[in-house]
Amino acid sequence: MTQKTNTSFVVGILALQGAFVEHQTALQKLPIQKKIDVILVRTAEELAKCEALVIPGGESTTIALLARLSGLLEPLREFVKIKPVWGTCAGAILLAKAVVGAKKGGQELLGGMSITIARNGWGSQVESFETDLDVVGLRDPERPFTGIFIRAPVVLTLEPSPGDLPIDVVASLSPSLLPDSLTSSNSTNEPKTFVALRQGHHFLTTFHPELTRDNRFHEYFIRECVLPSISPPRS
């Protein structure tokens, strides 16, 4: 059993399918003072030990199906309501409140972020690409971060309801990179360039930071989303 101390906290990585080992490696190498106990989550009991969770890239419908079969779907939905969660690529889809382009039969979602997202918005595997991103809030902001996009989803709209926390854009890319199917002459295309968003202690990236050797997005999630949620309030 993972033991928590005053100087450590537990971050889980949903390990049903996808690039969870890469996230584990990145989190274990972070340059922060508190120790992160990283556990791979496959059961509700393991999820209950966590202060925060990362949902990796992979195949969103497969992850949702495996979560349901393992009795994790409803515990995940409850977890998302109260604790920090970061979704990358497929994980980003699961954190959305609505999805376009789901497979036949629909797409089960966890919710948590007030956005609509398009599954495989960039197209098939052959449309995968890498590009430098415009990023706000990372350590060493002058140093470019290379985003790796593999069958990536695309954010279509930001839809916060009255009373929802604001949505902050953490990273975006050049509109010139958008495929023809996503471009038009109206201004509503702007969200389609957003590739990293934060809403309260929820965070999503439509690309794969874990597939680089640059762990600044992992550091951002811990610093901006996780630590504030577990630190006692100042008197």
PDB file of C-alpha atoms in Angstrom:
ATOM      1  CA  MET A   1       0.000   0.000   0.000  1.00  0.00           C
ATOM      2  CA  THR A   2       1.189   3.500  -0.813  1.00  0.00           C
ATOM      3  CA  GLN A   3       1.847   5.446   2.391  1.00  0.00           C
ATOM      4  CA  LYS A   4       1.242   9.201   2.358  1.00  0.00           C
ATOM      5  CA  THR A   5       3.374  11.496   4.488  1.00  0.00           C
ATOM      6  CA  ASN A   6       3.291  15.227   5.203  1.00  0.00           C
ATOM      7  CA  THR A   7       5.759  15.741   2.367  1.00  0.00           C
ATOM      8  CA  SER A   8       4.218  13.444  -0.223  1.00  0.00           C
ATOM      9  CA  PHE A   9       0.989  13.031  -2.134  1.00  0.00           C
ATOM     10  CA  VAL A  10      -0.483  10.437  -4.481  1.00  0.00           C
ATOM     11  CA  VAL A  11      -1.105  11.022  -8.181  1.00  0.00           C
ATOM     12  CA  GLY A  12      -2.770   8.205 -10.080  1.00  0.00           C
ATOM     13  CA  ILE A  13      -2.518   7.423 -13.760  1.00  0.00           C
ATOM     14  CA  LEU A  14      -5.452   5.587 -15.293  1.00  0.00           C
ATOM     15  CA  ALA A  15      -3.745   2.468 -16.619  1.00  0.00           C
ATOM     16  CA  LEU A  16      -6.429   0.676 -18.618  1.00  0.00           C
ATOM     17  CA  GLN A  17      -5.049   1.499 -22.075  1.00  0.00           C
ATOM     18  CA  GLY A  18      -2.737   4.020 -23.698  1.00  0.00           C
ATOM     19  CA  ALA A  19       0.510   5.818 -22.833  1.00  0.00           C
ATOM     20  CA  PHE A  20       0.346   5.583 -19.045  1.00  0.00           C
ATOM     21  CA  VAL A  21       3.939   4.431 -18.467  1.00  0.00           C
ATOM     22  CA  GLU A  22       5.296   7.552 -20.177  1.00  0.00           C
ATOM     23  CA  HIS A  23       3.267   9.758 -17.828  1.00  0.00           C
ATOM     24  CA  GLN A  24       4.558   7.790 -14.867  1.00  0.00           C
ATOM     25  CA  THR A  25       8.161   8.380 -15.904  1.00  0.00           C
ATOM     26  CA  ALA A  26       7.630  12.106 -16.426  1.00  0.00           C
ATOM     27  CA  LEU A  27       5.905  12.620 -13.070  1.00  0.00           C
ATOM     28  CA  GLN A  28       8.603  10.742 -11.170  1.00  0.00           C
ATOM     29  CA  LYS A  29      11.278  13.082 -12.533  1.00  0.00           C
ATOM     30  CA  LEU A  30       9.626  16.389 -11.648  1.00  0.00           C
ATOM     31  CA  PRO A  31      11.788  19.007  -9.867  1.00  0.00           C
ATOM     32  CA  ILE A  32       9.397  19.806  -7.005  1.00  0.00           C
ATOM     33  CA  GLN A  33       9.925  19.769  -3.243  1.00  0.00           C
ATOM     34  CA  LYS A  34       7.081  17.473  -2.275  1.00  0.00           C
ATOM     35  CA  LYS A  35       7.467  13.822  -3.203  1.00  0.00           C
ATOM     36  CA  ILE A  36       4.947  12.448  -5.667  1.00  0.00           C
ATOM     37  CA  ASP A  37       3.852   8.864  -5.096  1.00  0.00           C
ATOM     38  CA  VAL A  38       2.734   7.763  -8.556  1.00  0.00           C
ATOM     39  CA  ILE A  39       0.417   4.763  -8.789  1.00  0.00           C
ATOM     40  CA  LEU A  40      -1.186   3.048 -11.767  1.00  0.00           C
ATOM     41  CA  VAL A  41      -4.957   2.952 -11.354  1.00  0.00           C
ATOM     42  CA  ARG A  42      -6.992  -0.028 -12.529  1.00  0.00           C
ATOM     43  CA  THR A  43      -9.519  -0.401  -9.689  1.00  0.00           C
ATOM     44  CA  ALA A  44     -11.825   1.812  -7.660  1.00  0.00           C
ATOM     45  CA  GLU A  45      -9.763   0.987  -4.578  1.00  0.00           C
ATOM     46  CA  GLU A  46      -6.610   2.341  -6.223  1.00  0.00           C
ATOM     47  CA  LEU A  47      -8.464   5.439  -7.399  1.00  0.00           C
ATOM     48  CA  ALA A  48      -9.607   6.161  -3.853  1.00  0.00           C
ATOM     49  CA  LYS A  49      -5.964   6.543  -2.748  1.00  0.00           C
ATOM     50  CA  CYS A  50      -5.322   9.406  -5.173  1.00  0.00           C
ATOM     51  CA  GLU A  51      -5.283  13.165  -4.676  1.00  0.00           C
ATOM     52  CA  ALA A  52      -5.185  13.672  -8.462  1.00  0.00           C
ATOM     53  CA  LEU A  53      -5.417  11.654 -11.667  1.00  0.00           C
ATOM     54  CA  VAL A  54      -3.947  11.654 -15.163  1.00  0.00           C
ATOM     55  CA  ILE A  55      -5.962  10.086 -17.982  1.00  0.00           C
ATOM     56  CA  PRO A  56      -3.551   9.206 -20.807  1.00  0.00           C
ATOM     57  CA  GLY A  57      -3.840   9.229 -24.544  1.00  0.00           C
ATOM     58  CA  GLY A  58      -5.027   6.088 -26.251  1.00  0.00           C
ATOM     59  CA  GLU A  59      -8.491   5.301 -27.629  1.00  0.00           C
ATOM     60  CA  SER A  60     -11.266   7.113 -25.786  1.00  0.00           C
ATOM     61  CA  THR A  61     -14.070   4.634 -26.430  1.00  0.00           C
ATOM     62  CA  THR A  62     -11.822   1.732 -25.406  1.00  0.00           C
ATOM     63  CA  ILE A  63     -10.788   3.489 -22.193  1.00  0.00           C
ATOM     64  CA  ALA A  64     -14.449   4.208 -21.364  1.00  0.00           C
ATOM     65  CA  LEU A  65     -15.476   0.624 -22.099  1.00  0.00           C
ATOM     66  CA  LEU A  66     -12.676  -0.839 -19.973  1.00  0.00           C
ATOM     67  CA  ALA A  67     -13.535   1.577 -17.180  1.00  0.00           C
ATOM     68  CA  ARG A  68     -17.130   0.377 -17.223  1.00  0.00           C
ATOM     69  CA  LEU A  69     -16.121  -3.305 -17.295  1.00  0.00           C
ATOM     70  CA  SER A  70     -13.766  -2.791 -14.351  1.00  0.00           C
ATOM     71  CA  GLY A  71     -16.336  -0.928 -12.278  1.00  0.00           C
ATOM     72  CA  LEU A  72     -14.431   2.348 -12.585  1.00  0.00           C
ATOM     73  CA  LEU A  73     -16.703   4.517 -14.704  1.00  0.00           C
ATOM     74  CA  GLU A  74     -18.938   5.884 -11.963  1.00  0.00           C
ATOM     75  CA  PRO A  75     -16.068   6.247  -9.427  1.00  0.00           C
ATOM     76  CA  LEU A  76     -14.190   8.223 -12.086  1.00  0.00           C
ATOM     77  CA  ARG A  77     -17.168  10.510 -12.622  1.00  0.00           C
ATOM     78  CA  GLU A  78     -17.361  11.159  -8.884  1.00  0.00           C
ATOM     79  CA  PHE A  79     -13.595  11.722  -8.703  1.00  0.00           C
ATOM     80  CA  VAL A  80     -13.728  14.298 -11.497  1.00  0.00           C
ATOM     81  CA  LYS A  81     -16.335  16.304  -9.551  1.00  0.00           C
ATOM     82  CA  ILE A  82     -13.994  17.011  -6.636  1.00  0.00           C
ATOM     83  CA  LYS A  83     -10.346  16.329  -7.503  1.00  0.00           C
ATOM     84  CA  PRO A  84      -7.755  17.475 -10.070  1.00  0.00           C
ATOM     85  CA  VAL A  85      -7.703  15.539 -13.339  1.00  0.00           C
ATOM     86  CA  TRP A  86      -5.547  15.982 -16.437  1.00  0.00           C
ATOM     87  CA  GLY A  87      -6.595  14.355 -19.693  1.00  0.00           C
ATOM     88  CA  THR A  88      -4.243  14.040 -22.671  1.00  0.00           C
ATOM     89  CA  CYS A  89      -5.631  13.377 -26.162  1.00  0.00           C
ATOM     90  CA  ALA A  90      -8.145  10.560 -25.479  1.00  0.00           C
ATOM     91  CA  GLY A  91      -8.239  11.740 -21.879  1.00  0.00           C
ATOM     92  CA  ALA A  92      -9.131  15.217 -23.113  1.00  0.00           C
ATOM     93  CA  ILE A  93     -12.137  13.770 -24.929  1.00  0.00           C
ATOM     94  CA  LEU A  94     -13.306  12.039 -21.760  1.00  0.00           C
ATOM     95  CA  LEU A  95     -13.151  15.306 -19.795  1.00  0.00           C
ATOM     96  CA  ALA A  96     -15.357  17.186 -22.289  1.00  0.00           C
ATOM     97  CA  LYS A  97     -19.071  17.701 -21.695  1.00  0.00           C
ATOM     98  CA  ALA A  98     -19.893  16.874 -25.341  1.00  0.00           C
ATOM     99  CA  VAL A  99     -18.132  15.153 -28.231  1.00  0.00           C
ATOM    100  CA  VAL A 100     -18.598  15.292 -32.006  1.00  0.00           C
ATOM    101  CA  GLY A 101     -17.628  12.397 -34.270  1.00  0.00           C
ATOM    102  CA  ALA A 102     -18.093   9.601 -31.740  1.00  0.00           C
ATOM    103  CA  LYS A 103     -18.172   6.012 -32.894  1.00  0.00           C
ATOM    104  CA  LYS A 104     -21.497   4.316 -33.562  1.00  0.00           C
ATOM    105  CA  GLY A 105     -23.159   3.753 -30.211  1.00  0.00           C
ATOM    106  CA  GLY A 106     -21.890   6.997 -28.747  1.00  0.00           C
ATOM    107  CA  GLN A 107     -19.107   7.998 -26.399  1.00  0.00           C
ATOM    108  CA  GLU A 108     -19.349   7.807 -22.632  1.00  0.00           C
ATOM    109  CA  LEU A 109     -17.789  10.861 -21.010  1.00  0.00           C
ATOM    110  CA  LEU A 110     -16.634  11.811 -17.540  1.00  0.00           C
ATOM    111  CA  GLY A 111     -17.264  15.525 -17.966  1.00  0.00           C
ATOM    112  CA  GLY A 112     -15.569  18.143 -15.843  1.00  0.00           C
ATOM    113  CA  MET A 113     -14.698  20.749 -18.486  1.00  0.00           C
ATOM    114  CA  SER A 114     -17.207  23.002 -20.233  1.00  0.00           C
ATOM    115  CA  ILE A 115     -16.183  22.318 -23.823  1.00  0.00           C
ATOM    116  CA  THR A 116     -17.302  20.470 -26.920  1.00  0.00           C
ATOM    117  CA  ILE A 117     -14.548  18.499 -28.624  1.00  0.00           C
ATOM    118  CA  ALA A 118     -14.250  16.691 -31.958  1.00  0.00           C
ATOM    119  CA  ARG A 119     -12.864  13.187 -31.888  1.00  0.00           C
ATOM    120  CA  ASN A 120     -10.029  12.650 -34.439  1.00  0.00           C
ATOM    121  CA  GLY A 121     -10.480  16.273 -35.476  1.00  0.00           C
ATOM    122  CA  TRP A 122      -7.173  16.330 -37.343  1.00  0.00           C
ATOM    123  CA  GLY A 123      -7.948  13.202 -39.324  1.00  0.00           C
ATOM    124  CA  SER A 124      -6.368   9.756 -39.406  1.00  0.00           C
ATOM    125  CA  GLN A 125      -2.977   8.567 -38.206  1.00  0.00           C
ATOM    126  CA  VAL A 126      -1.281   9.837 -41.362  1.00  0.00           C
ATOM    127  CA  GLU A 127      -2.242  13.414 -40.389  1.00  0.00           C
ATOM    128  CA  SER A 128      -0.170  13.191 -37.198  1.00  0.00           C
ATOM    129  CA  PHE A 129       2.354  16.006 -36.823  1.00  0.00           C
ATOM    130  CA  GLU A 130       4.674  17.919 -34.483  1.00  0.00           C
ATOM    131  CA  THR A 131       4.838  21.693 -34.012  1.00  0.00           C
ATOM    132  CA  ASP A 132       6.088  24.312 -31.565  1.00  0.00           C
ATOM    133  CA  LEU A 133       3.307  25.745 -29.402  1.00  0.00           C
ATOM    134  CA  ASP A 134       2.513  29.170 -27.992  1.00  0.00           C
ATOM    135  CA  VAL A 135       2.357  28.480 -24.249  1.00  0.00           C
ATOM    136  CA  VAL A 136       1.454  30.567 -21.186  1.00  0.00           C
ATOM    137  CA  GLY A 137       2.546  29.689 -17.651  1.00  0.00           C
ATOM    138  CA  LEU A 138       5.249  27.075 -18.164  1.00  0.00           C
ATOM    139  CA  ARG A 139       8.687  27.260 -16.606  1.00  0.00           C
ATOM    140  CA  ASP A 140      11.208  28.783 -19.054  1.00  0.00           C
ATOM    141  CA  PRO A 141       8.481  30.310 -21.248  1.00  0.00           C
ATOM    142  CA  GLU A 142      11.005  31.471 -23.824  1.00  0.00           C
ATOM    143  CA  ARG A 143      11.934  27.833 -24.535  1.00  0.00           C
ATOM    144  CA  PRO A 144       9.583  26.322 -27.165  1.00  0.00           C
ATOM    145  CA  PHE A 145       7.498  23.271 -26.341  1.00  0.00           C
ATOM    146  CA  THR A 146       7.034  20.766 -29.138  1.00  0.00           C
ATOM    147  CA  GLY A 147       3.510  19.374 -29.293  1.00  0.00           C
ATOM    148  CA  ILE A 148       3.079  15.850 -30.677  1.00  0.00           C
ATOM    149  CA  PHE A 149      -0.365  15.361 -32.233  1.00  0.00           C
ATOM    150  CA  ILE A 150      -1.494  11.802 -33.037  1.00  0.00           C
ATOM    151  CA  ARG A 151      -5.094  11.429 -34.275  1.00  0.00           C
ATOM    152  CA  ALA A 152      -5.689  14.404 -32.032  1.00  0.00           C
ATOM    153  CA  PRO A 153      -9.063  15.769 -30.997  1.00  0.00           C
ATOM    154  CA  VAL A 154      -9.939  19.407 -31.699  1.00  0.00           C
ATOM    155  CA  VAL A 155     -11.655  21.787 -29.304  1.00  0.00           C
ATOM    156  CA  LEU A 156     -14.736  23.147 -31.075  1.00  0.00           C
ATOM    157  CA  THR A 157     -16.337  25.442 -28.505  1.00  0.00           C
ATOM    158  CA  LEU A 158     -15.846  26.736 -24.975  1.00  0.00           C
ATOM    159  CA  GLU A 159     -19.227  26.633 -23.245  1.00  0.00           C
ATOM    160  CA  PRO A 160     -18.987  27.686 -19.588  1.00  0.00           C
ATOM    161  CA  SER A 161     -22.400  28.032 -17.977  1.00  0.00           C
ATOM    162  CA  PRO A 162     -23.246  30.749 -15.451  1.00  0.00           C
ATOM    163  CA  GLY A 163     -21.457  29.814 -12.255  1.00  0.00           C
ATOM    164  CA  ASP A 164     -18.801  27.685 -13.996  1.00  0.00           C
ATOM    165  CA  LEU A 165     -15.165  28.501 -13.394  1.00  0.00           C
ATOM    166  CA  PRO A 166     -13.444  30.385 -16.231  1.00  0.00           C
ATOM    167  CA  ILE A 167     -11.518  28.470 -18.867  1.00  0.00           C
ATOM    168  CA  ASP A 168      -7.889  29.512 -19.327  1.00  0.00           C
ATOM    169  CA  VAL A 169      -6.013  28.887 -22.581  1.00  0.00           C
ATOM    170  CA  VAL A 170      -2.588  27.479 -21.701  1.00  0.00           C
ATOM    171  CA  ALA A 171      -1.350  26.588 -25.204  1.00  0.00           C
ATOM    172  CA  SER A 172      -2.407  27.201 -28.781  1.00  0.00           C
ATOM    173  CA  LEU A 173      -1.052  26.680 -32.262  1.00  0.00           C
ATOM    174  CA  SER A 174      -1.003  28.646 -35.471  1.00  0.00           C
ATOM    175  CA  PRO A 175      -4.362  28.843 -37.306  1.00  0.00           C
ATOM    176  CA  SER A 176      -2.432  28.065 -40.502  1.00  0.00           C
ATOM    177  CA  LEU A 177      -2.014  24.489 -39.271  1.00  0.00           C
ATOM    178  CA  LEU A 178      -5.759  23.825 -39.131  1.00  0.00           C
ATOM    179  CA  PRO A 179      -6.950  21.386 -41.808  1.00  0.00           C
ATOM    180  CA  ASP A 180      -9.283  22.766 -44.492  1.00  0.00           C
ATOM    181  CA  SER A 181     -12.222  20.932 -42.942  1.00  0.00           C
ATOM    182  CA  LEU A 182     -11.863  23.066 -39.788  1.00  0.00           C
ATOM    183  CA  THR A 183     -11.390  26.498 -41.346  1.00  0.00           C
ATOM    184  CA  SER A 184     -13.934  29.080 -42.412  1.00  0.00           C
ATOM    185  CA  SER A 185     -14.262  32.841 -42.525  1.00  0.00           C
ATOM    186  CA  ASN A 186     -15.998  33.331 -39.171  1.00  0.00           C
ATOM    187  CA  SER A 187     -14.410  34.020 -35.799  1.00  0.00           C
ATOM    188  CA  THR A 188     -15.766  30.904 -34.107  1.00  0.00           C
ATOM    189  CA  ASN A 189     -12.725  28.978 -35.346  1.00  0.00           C
ATOM    190  CA  GLU A 190     -10.495  30.443 -32.646  1.00  0.00           C
ATOM    191  CA  PRO A 191     -11.121  27.632 -30.098  1.00  0.00           C
ATOM    192  CA  LYS A 192      -9.927  25.136 -32.690  1.00  0.00           C
ATOM    193  CA  THR A 193      -6.390  26.449 -32.202  1.00  0.00           C
ATOM    194  CA  PHE A 194      -6.552  25.837 -28.427  1.00  0.00           C
ATOM    195  CA  VAL A 195      -4.604  22.705 -27.513  1.00  0.00           C
ATOM    196  CA  ALA A 196      -4.234  23.049 -23.731  1.00  0.00           C
ATOM    197  CA  LEU A 197      -6.986  24.341 -21.443  1.00  0.00           C
ATOM    198  CA  ARG A 198      -7.407  24.677 -17.708  1.00  0.00           C
ATOM    199  CA  GLN A 199     -10.697  25.078 -15.855  1.00  0.00           C
ATOM    200  CA  GLY A 200     -10.240  25.216 -12.104  1.00  0.00           C
ATOM    201  CA  HIS A 201      -8.243  22.138 -11.144  1.00  0.00           C
ATOM    202  CA  HIS A 202      -9.042  20.327 -14.384  1.00  0.00           C
ATOM    203  CA  PHE A 203      -6.587  20.376 -17.266  1.00  0.00           C
ATOM    204  CA  LEU A 204      -6.536  18.964 -20.779  1.00  0.00           C
ATOM    205  CA  THR A 205      -4.076  18.763 -23.627  1.00  0.00           C
ATOM    206  CA  THR A 206      -5.114  17.542 -27.071  1.00  0.00           C
ATOM    207  CA  PHE A 207      -1.524  16.474 -27.780  1.00  0.00           C
ATOM    208  CA  HIS A 208       0.948  14.137 -26.032  1.00  0.00           C
ATOM    209  CA  PRO A 209       3.409  15.922 -23.680  1.00  0.00           C
ATOM    210  CA  GLU A 210       4.352  12.536 -22.225  1.00  0.00           C
ATOM    211  CA  LEU A 211       5.963  11.479 -25.527  1.00  0.00           C
ATOM    212  CA  THR A 212       8.625  14.193 -25.249  1.00  0.00           C
ATOM    213  CA  ARG A 213      11.512  14.545 -22.795  1.00  0.00           C
ATOM    214  CA  ASP A 214      10.102  17.909 -21.716  1.00  0.00           C
ATOM    215  CA  ASN A 215       8.066  17.506 -18.529  1.00  0.00           C
ATOM    216  CA  ARG A 216       7.004  21.131 -18.100  1.00  0.00           C
ATOM    217  CA  PHE A 217       3.340  20.351 -18.705  1.00  0.00           C
ATOM    218  CA  HIS A 218       3.481  17.717 -15.976  1.00  0.00           C
ATOM    219  CA  GLU A 219       5.058  20.304 -13.703  1.00  0.00           C
ATOM    220  CA  TYR A 220       2.318  22.804 -14.635  1.00  0.00           C
ATOM    221  CA  PHE A 221      -0.438  20.330 -13.723  1.00  0.00           C
ATOM    222  CA  ILE A 222       1.114  19.610 -10.335  1.00  0.00           C
ATOM    223  CA  ARG A 223       1.923  23.244  -9.540  1.00  0.00           C
ATOM    224  CA  GLU A 224      -1.272  24.912 -10.787  1.00  0.00           C
ATOM    225  CA  CYS A 225      -3.935  22.227 -10.349  1.00  0.00           C
ATOM    226  CA  VAL A 226      -2.836  19.660  -7.770  1.00  0.00           C
ATOM    227  CA  LEU A 227      -0.832  21.458  -5.081  1.00  0.00           C
ATOM    228  CA  PRO A 228      -3.415  24.229  -4.536  1.00  0.00           C
ATOM    229  CA  SER A 229      -6.121  21.590  -4.067  1.00  0.00           C
ATOM    230  CA  ILE A 230      -4.226  19.680  -1.346  1.00  0.00           C
ATOM    231  CA  SER A 231      -2.527  22.554   0.487  1.00  0.00           C
ATOM    232  CA  PRO A 232      -4.271  23.722   3.682  1.00  0.00           C
ATOM    233  CA  PRO A 233      -5.751  27.227   3.378  1.00  0.00           C
ATOM    234  CA  ARG A 234      -3.694  30.025   4.811  1.00  0.00           C
ATOM    235  CA  SER A 235      -5.091  31.664   7.912  1.00  0.00           C
TER     236      SER A 235
END
